[in-house]
mmCIF file of N, CA and C in Angstrom:
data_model
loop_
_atom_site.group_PDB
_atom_site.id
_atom_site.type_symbol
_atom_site.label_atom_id
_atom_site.label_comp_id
_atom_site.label_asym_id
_atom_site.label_seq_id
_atom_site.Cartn_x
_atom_site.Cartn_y
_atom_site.Cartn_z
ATOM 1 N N UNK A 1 107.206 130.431 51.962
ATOM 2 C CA UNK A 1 107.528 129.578 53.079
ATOM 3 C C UNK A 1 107.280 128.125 52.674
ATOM 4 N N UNK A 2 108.347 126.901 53.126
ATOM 5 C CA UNK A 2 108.345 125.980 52.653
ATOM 6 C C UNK A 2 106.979 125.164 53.359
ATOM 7 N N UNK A 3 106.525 124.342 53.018
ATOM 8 C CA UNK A 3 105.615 123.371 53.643
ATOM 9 C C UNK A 3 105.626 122.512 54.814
ATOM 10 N N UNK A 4 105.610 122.589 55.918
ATOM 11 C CA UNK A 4 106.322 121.822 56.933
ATOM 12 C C UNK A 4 106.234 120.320 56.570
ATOM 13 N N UNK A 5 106.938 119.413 56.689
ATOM 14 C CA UNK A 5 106.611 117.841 56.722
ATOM 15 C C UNK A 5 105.599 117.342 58.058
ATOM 16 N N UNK A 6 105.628 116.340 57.775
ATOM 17 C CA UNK A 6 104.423 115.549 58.765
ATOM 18 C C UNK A 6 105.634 115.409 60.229
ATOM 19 N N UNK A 7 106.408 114.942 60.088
ATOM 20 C CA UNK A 7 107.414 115.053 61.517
ATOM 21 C C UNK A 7 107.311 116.581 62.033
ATOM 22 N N UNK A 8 107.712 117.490 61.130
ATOM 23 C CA UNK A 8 107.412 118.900 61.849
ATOM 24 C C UNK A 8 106.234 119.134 62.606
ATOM 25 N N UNK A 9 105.068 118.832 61.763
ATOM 26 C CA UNK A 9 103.800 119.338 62.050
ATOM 27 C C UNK A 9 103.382 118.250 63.662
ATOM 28 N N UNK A 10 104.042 117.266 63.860
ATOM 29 C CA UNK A 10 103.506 116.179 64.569
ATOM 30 C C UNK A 10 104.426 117.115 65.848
ATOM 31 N N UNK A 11 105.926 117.501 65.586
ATOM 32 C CA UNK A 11 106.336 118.434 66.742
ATOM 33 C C UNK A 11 106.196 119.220 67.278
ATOM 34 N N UNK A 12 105.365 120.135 66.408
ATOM 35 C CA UNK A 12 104.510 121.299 67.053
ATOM 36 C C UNK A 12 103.170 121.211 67.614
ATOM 37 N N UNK A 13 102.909 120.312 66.963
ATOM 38 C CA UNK A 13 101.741 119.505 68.056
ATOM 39 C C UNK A 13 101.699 119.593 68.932
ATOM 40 N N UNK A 14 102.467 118.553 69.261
ATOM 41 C CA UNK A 14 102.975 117.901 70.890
ATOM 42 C C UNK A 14 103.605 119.215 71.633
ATOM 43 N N UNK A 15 104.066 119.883 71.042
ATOM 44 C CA UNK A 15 104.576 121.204 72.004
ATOM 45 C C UNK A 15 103.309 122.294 72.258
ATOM 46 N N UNK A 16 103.042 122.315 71.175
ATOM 47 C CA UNK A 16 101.515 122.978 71.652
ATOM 48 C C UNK A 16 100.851 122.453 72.857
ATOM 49 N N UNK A 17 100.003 121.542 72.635
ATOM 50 C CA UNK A 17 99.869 120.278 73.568
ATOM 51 C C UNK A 17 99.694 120.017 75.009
ATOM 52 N N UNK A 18 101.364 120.013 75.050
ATOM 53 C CA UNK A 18 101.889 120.153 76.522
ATOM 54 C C UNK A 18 101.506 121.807 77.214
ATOM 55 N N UNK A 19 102.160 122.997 75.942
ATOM 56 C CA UNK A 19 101.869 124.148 76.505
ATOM 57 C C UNK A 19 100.701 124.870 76.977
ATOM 58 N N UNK A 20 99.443 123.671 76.102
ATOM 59 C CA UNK A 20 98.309 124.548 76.752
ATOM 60 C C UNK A 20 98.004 123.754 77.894
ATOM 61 N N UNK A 21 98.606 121.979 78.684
ATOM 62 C CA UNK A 21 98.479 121.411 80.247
ATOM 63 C C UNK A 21 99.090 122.604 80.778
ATOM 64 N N UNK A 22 99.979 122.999 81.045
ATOM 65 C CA UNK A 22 100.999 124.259 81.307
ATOM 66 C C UNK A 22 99.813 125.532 81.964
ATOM 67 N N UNK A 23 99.600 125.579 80.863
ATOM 68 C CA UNK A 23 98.248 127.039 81.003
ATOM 69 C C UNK A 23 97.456 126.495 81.646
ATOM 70 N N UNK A 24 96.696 125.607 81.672
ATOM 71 C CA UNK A 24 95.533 124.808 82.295
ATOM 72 C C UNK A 24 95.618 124.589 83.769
ATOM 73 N N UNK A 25 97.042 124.346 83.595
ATOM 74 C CA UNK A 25 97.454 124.271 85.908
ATOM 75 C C UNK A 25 97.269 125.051 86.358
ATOM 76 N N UNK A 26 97.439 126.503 85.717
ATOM 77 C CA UNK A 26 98.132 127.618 85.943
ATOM 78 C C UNK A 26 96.350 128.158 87.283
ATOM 79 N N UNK A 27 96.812 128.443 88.608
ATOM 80 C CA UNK A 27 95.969 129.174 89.252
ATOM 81 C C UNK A 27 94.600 129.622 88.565
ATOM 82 N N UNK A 28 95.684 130.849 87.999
ATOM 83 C CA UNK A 28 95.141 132.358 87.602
ATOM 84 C C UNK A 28 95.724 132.614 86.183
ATOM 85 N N UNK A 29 95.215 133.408 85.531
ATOM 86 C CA UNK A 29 95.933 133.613 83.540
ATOM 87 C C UNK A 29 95.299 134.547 83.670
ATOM 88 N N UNK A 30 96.461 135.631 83.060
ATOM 89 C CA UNK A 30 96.036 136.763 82.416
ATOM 90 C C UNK A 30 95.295 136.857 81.071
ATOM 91 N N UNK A 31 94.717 137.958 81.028
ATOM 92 C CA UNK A 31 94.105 137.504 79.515
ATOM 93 C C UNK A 31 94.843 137.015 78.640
ATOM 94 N N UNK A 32 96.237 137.429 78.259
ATOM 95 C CA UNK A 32 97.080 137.384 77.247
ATOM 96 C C UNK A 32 97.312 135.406 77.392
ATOM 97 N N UNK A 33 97.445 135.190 78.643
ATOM 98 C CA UNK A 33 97.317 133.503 78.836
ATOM 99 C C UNK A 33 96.180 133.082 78.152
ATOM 100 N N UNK A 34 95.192 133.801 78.871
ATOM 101 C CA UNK A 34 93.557 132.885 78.224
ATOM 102 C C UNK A 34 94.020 133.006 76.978
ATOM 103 N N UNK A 35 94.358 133.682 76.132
ATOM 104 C CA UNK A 35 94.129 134.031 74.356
ATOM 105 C C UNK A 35 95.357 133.051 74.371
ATOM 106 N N UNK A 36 96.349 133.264 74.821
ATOM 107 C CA UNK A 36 97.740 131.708 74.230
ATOM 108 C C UNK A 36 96.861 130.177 74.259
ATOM 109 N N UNK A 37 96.413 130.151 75.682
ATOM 110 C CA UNK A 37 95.475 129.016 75.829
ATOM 111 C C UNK A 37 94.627 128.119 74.867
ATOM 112 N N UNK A 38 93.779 129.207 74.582
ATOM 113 C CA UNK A 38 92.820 128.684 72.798
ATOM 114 C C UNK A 38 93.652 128.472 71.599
ATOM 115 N N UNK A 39 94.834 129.716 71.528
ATOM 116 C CA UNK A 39 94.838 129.402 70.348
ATOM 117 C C UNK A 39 95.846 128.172 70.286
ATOM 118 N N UNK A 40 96.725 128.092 71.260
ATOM 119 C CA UNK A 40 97.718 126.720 71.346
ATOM 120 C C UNK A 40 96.787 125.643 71.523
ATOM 121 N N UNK A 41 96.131 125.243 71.630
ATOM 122 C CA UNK A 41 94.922 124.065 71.753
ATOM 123 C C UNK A 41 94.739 124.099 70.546
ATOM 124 N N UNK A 42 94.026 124.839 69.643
ATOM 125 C CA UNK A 42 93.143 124.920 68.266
ATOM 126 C C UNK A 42 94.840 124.541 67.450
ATOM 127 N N UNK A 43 95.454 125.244 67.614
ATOM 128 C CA UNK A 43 96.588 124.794 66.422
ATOM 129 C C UNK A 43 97.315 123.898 66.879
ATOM 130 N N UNK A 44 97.376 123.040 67.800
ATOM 131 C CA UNK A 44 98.012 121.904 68.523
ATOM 132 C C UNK A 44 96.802 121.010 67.295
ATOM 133 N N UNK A 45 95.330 121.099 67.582
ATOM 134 C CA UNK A 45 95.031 120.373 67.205
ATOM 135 C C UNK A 45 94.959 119.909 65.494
ATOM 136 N N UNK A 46 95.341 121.197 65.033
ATOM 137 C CA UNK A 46 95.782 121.555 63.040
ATOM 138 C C UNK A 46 96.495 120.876 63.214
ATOM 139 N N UNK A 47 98.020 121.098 63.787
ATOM 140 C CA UNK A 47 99.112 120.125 63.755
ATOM 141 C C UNK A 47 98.844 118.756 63.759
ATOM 142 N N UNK A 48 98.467 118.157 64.991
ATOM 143 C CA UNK A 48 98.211 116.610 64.268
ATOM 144 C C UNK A 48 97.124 116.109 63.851
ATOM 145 N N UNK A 49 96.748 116.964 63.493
ATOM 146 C CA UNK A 49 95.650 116.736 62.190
ATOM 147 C C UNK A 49 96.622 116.641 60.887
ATOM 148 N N UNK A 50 97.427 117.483 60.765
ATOM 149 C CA UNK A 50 98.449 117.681 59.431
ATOM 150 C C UNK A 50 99.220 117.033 59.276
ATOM 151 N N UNK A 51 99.926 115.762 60.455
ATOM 152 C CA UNK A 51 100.708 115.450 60.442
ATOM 153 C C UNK A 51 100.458 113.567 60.701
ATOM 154 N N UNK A 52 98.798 113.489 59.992
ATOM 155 C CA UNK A 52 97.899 112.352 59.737
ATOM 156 C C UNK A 52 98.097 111.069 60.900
ATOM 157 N N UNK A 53 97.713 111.938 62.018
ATOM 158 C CA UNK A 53 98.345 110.675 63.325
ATOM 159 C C UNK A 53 96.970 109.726 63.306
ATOM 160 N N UNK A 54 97.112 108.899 64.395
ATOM 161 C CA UNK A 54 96.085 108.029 64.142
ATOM 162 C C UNK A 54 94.659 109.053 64.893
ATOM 163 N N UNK A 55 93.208 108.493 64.468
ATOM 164 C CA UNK A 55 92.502 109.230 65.306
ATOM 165 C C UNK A 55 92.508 109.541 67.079
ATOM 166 N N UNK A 56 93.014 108.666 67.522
ATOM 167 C CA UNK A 56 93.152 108.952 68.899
ATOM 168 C C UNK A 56 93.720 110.141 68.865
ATOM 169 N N UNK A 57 94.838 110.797 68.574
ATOM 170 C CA UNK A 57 95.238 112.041 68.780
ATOM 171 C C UNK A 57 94.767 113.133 68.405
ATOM 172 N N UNK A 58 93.793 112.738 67.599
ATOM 173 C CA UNK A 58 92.263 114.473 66.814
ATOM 174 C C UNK A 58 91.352 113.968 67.991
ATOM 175 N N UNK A 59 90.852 112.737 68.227
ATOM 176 C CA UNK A 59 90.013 112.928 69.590
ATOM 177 C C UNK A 59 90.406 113.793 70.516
ATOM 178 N N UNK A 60 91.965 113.075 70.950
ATOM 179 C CA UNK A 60 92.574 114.006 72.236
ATOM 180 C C UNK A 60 92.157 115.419 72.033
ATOM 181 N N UNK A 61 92.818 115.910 70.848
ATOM 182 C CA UNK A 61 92.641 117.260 70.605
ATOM 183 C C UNK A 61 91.401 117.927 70.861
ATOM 184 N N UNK A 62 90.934 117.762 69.911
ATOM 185 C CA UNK A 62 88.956 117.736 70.437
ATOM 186 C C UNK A 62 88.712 117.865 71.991
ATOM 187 N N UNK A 63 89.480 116.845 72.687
ATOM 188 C CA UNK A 63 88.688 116.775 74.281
ATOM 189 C C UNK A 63 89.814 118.561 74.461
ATOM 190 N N UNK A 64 91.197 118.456 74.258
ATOM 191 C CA UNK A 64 91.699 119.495 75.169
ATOM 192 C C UNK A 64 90.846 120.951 74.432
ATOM 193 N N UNK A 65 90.436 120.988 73.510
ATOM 194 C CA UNK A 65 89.771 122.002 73.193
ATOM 195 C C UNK A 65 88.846 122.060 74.172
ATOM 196 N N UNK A 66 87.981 121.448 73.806
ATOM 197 C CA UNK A 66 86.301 121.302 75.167
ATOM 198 C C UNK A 66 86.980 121.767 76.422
ATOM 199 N N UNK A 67 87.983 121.224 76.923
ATOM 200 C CA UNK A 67 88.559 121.382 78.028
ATOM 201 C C UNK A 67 88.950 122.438 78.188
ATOM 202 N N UNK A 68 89.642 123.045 77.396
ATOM 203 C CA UNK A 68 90.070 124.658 77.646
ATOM 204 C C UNK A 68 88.738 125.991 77.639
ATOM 205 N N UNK A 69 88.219 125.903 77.080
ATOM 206 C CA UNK A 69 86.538 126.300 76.912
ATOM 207 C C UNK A 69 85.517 125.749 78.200
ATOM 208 N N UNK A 70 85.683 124.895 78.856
ATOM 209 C CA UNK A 70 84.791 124.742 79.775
ATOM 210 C C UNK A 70 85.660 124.985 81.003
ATOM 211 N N UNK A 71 86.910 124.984 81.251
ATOM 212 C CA UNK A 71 87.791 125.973 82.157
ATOM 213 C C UNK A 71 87.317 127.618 82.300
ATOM 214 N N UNK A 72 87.000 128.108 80.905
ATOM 215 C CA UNK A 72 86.961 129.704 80.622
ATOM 216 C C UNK A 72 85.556 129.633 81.111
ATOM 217 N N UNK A 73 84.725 128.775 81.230
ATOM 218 C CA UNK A 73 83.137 128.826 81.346
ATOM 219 C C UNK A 73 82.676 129.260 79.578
ATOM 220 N N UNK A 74 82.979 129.173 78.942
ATOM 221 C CA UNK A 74 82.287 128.717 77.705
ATOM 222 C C UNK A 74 81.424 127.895 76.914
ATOM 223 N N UNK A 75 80.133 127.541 77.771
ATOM 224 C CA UNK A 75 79.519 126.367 77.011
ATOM 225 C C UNK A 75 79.504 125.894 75.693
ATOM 226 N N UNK A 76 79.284 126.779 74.717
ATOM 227 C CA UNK A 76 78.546 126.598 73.625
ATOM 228 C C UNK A 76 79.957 125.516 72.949
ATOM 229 N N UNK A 77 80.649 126.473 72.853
ATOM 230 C CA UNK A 77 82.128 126.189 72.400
ATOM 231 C C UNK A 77 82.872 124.276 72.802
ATOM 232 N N UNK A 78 83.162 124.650 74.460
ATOM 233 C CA UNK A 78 83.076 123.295 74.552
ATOM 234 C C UNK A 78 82.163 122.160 74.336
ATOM 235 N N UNK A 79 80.915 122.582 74.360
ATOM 236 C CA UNK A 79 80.262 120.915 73.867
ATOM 237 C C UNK A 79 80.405 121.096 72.738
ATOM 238 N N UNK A 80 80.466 121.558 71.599
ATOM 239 C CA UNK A 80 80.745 121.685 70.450
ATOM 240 C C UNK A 80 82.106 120.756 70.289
ATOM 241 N N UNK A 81 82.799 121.023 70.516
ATOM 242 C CA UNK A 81 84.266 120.058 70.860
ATOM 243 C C UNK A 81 84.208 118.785 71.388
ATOM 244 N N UNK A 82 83.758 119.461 72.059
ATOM 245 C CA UNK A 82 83.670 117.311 73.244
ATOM 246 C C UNK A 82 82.735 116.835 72.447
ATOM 247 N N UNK A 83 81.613 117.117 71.488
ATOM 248 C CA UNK A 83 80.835 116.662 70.421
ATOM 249 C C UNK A 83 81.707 115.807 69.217
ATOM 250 N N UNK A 84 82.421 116.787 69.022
ATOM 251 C CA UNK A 84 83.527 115.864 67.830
ATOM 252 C C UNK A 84 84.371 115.158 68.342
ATOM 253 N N UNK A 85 84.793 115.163 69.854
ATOM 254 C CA UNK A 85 85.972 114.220 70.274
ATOM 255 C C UNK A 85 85.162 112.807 70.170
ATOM 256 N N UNK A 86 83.845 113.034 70.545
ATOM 257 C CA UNK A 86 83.024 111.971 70.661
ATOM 258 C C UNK A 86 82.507 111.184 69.619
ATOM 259 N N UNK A 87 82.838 111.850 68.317
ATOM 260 C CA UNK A 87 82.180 111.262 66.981
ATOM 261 C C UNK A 87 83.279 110.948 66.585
ATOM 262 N N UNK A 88 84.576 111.487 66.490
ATOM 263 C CA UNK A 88 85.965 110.751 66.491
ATOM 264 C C UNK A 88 86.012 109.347 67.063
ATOM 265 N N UNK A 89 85.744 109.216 68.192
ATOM 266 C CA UNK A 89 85.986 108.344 69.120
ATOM 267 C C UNK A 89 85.255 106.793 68.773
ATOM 268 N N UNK A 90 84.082 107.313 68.402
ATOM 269 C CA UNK A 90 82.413 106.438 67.742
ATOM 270 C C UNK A 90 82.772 105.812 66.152
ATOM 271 N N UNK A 91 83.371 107.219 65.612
ATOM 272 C CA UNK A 91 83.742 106.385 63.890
ATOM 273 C C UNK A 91 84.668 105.532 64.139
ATOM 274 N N UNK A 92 85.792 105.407 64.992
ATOM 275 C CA UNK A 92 87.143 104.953 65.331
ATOM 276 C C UNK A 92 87.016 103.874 66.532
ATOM 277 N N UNK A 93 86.229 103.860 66.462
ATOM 278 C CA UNK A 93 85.795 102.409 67.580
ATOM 279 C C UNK A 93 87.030 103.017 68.729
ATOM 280 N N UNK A 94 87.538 103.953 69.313
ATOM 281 C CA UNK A 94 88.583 104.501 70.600
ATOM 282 C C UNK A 94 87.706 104.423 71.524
ATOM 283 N N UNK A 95 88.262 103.507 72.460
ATOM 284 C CA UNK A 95 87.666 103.666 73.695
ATOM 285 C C UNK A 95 88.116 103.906 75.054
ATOM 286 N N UNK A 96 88.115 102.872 76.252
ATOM 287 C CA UNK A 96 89.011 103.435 76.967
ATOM 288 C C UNK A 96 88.953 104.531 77.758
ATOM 289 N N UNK A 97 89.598 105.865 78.131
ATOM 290 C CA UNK A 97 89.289 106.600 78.753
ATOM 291 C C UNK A 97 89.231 108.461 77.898
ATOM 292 N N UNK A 98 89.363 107.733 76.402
ATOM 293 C CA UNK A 98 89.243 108.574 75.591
ATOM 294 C C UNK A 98 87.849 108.961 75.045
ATOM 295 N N UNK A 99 87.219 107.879 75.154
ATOM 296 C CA UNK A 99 85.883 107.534 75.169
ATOM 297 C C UNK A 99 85.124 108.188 76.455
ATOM 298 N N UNK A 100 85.592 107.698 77.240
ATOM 299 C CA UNK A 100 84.646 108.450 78.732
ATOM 300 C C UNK A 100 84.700 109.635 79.219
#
């Protein structure tokens, strides 16, 4: 399988992305949702990681991780996440509401 380019990887991102706000509205999720949920978050966030965006968008990522994990009631997991969105945010001088 060929290597995706950085435009690919930056598109699947963003579709990831959006799909796990999608899941996140959602009422109620079946398990099979909860499990799309994580893993479209976690590889949303590979993607633009791979696709070398500026740090604001590995912060973002970082927060929607925490975010999807503290939806499920998962502590450990989300501060673990919102931990790195936050050291992202700190090395990268991002502030704003990415920061808060």
């Amino acid at each position: 399988m060929p290597a995706l380019t950085e435009s690919e990887h930056q598109e699947i991102g963003i579709s990831l992305f959006n799909r796990v706000w999608e899941l996140m509205d959602l009422p109620d999720r079946s398990p099979a949702e909860i499990d799309e949920m994580i893993h479209a978050a976690h590889a949303s966030s590979y993607h633009w990681g791979a696709s070398h965006p500026p740090a604001v968008n590995l912060a973002r990522g970082e927060w929607q991780i925490s975010r999807v994990y503290s939806i499920l009631r998962r502590p450990e997991s989300a501060v673990w996440h919102a931990q790195r969105s936050l050291e992202i945010c700190l090395q990268n001088n991002i502030g704003d509401f990415d920061l808060a």
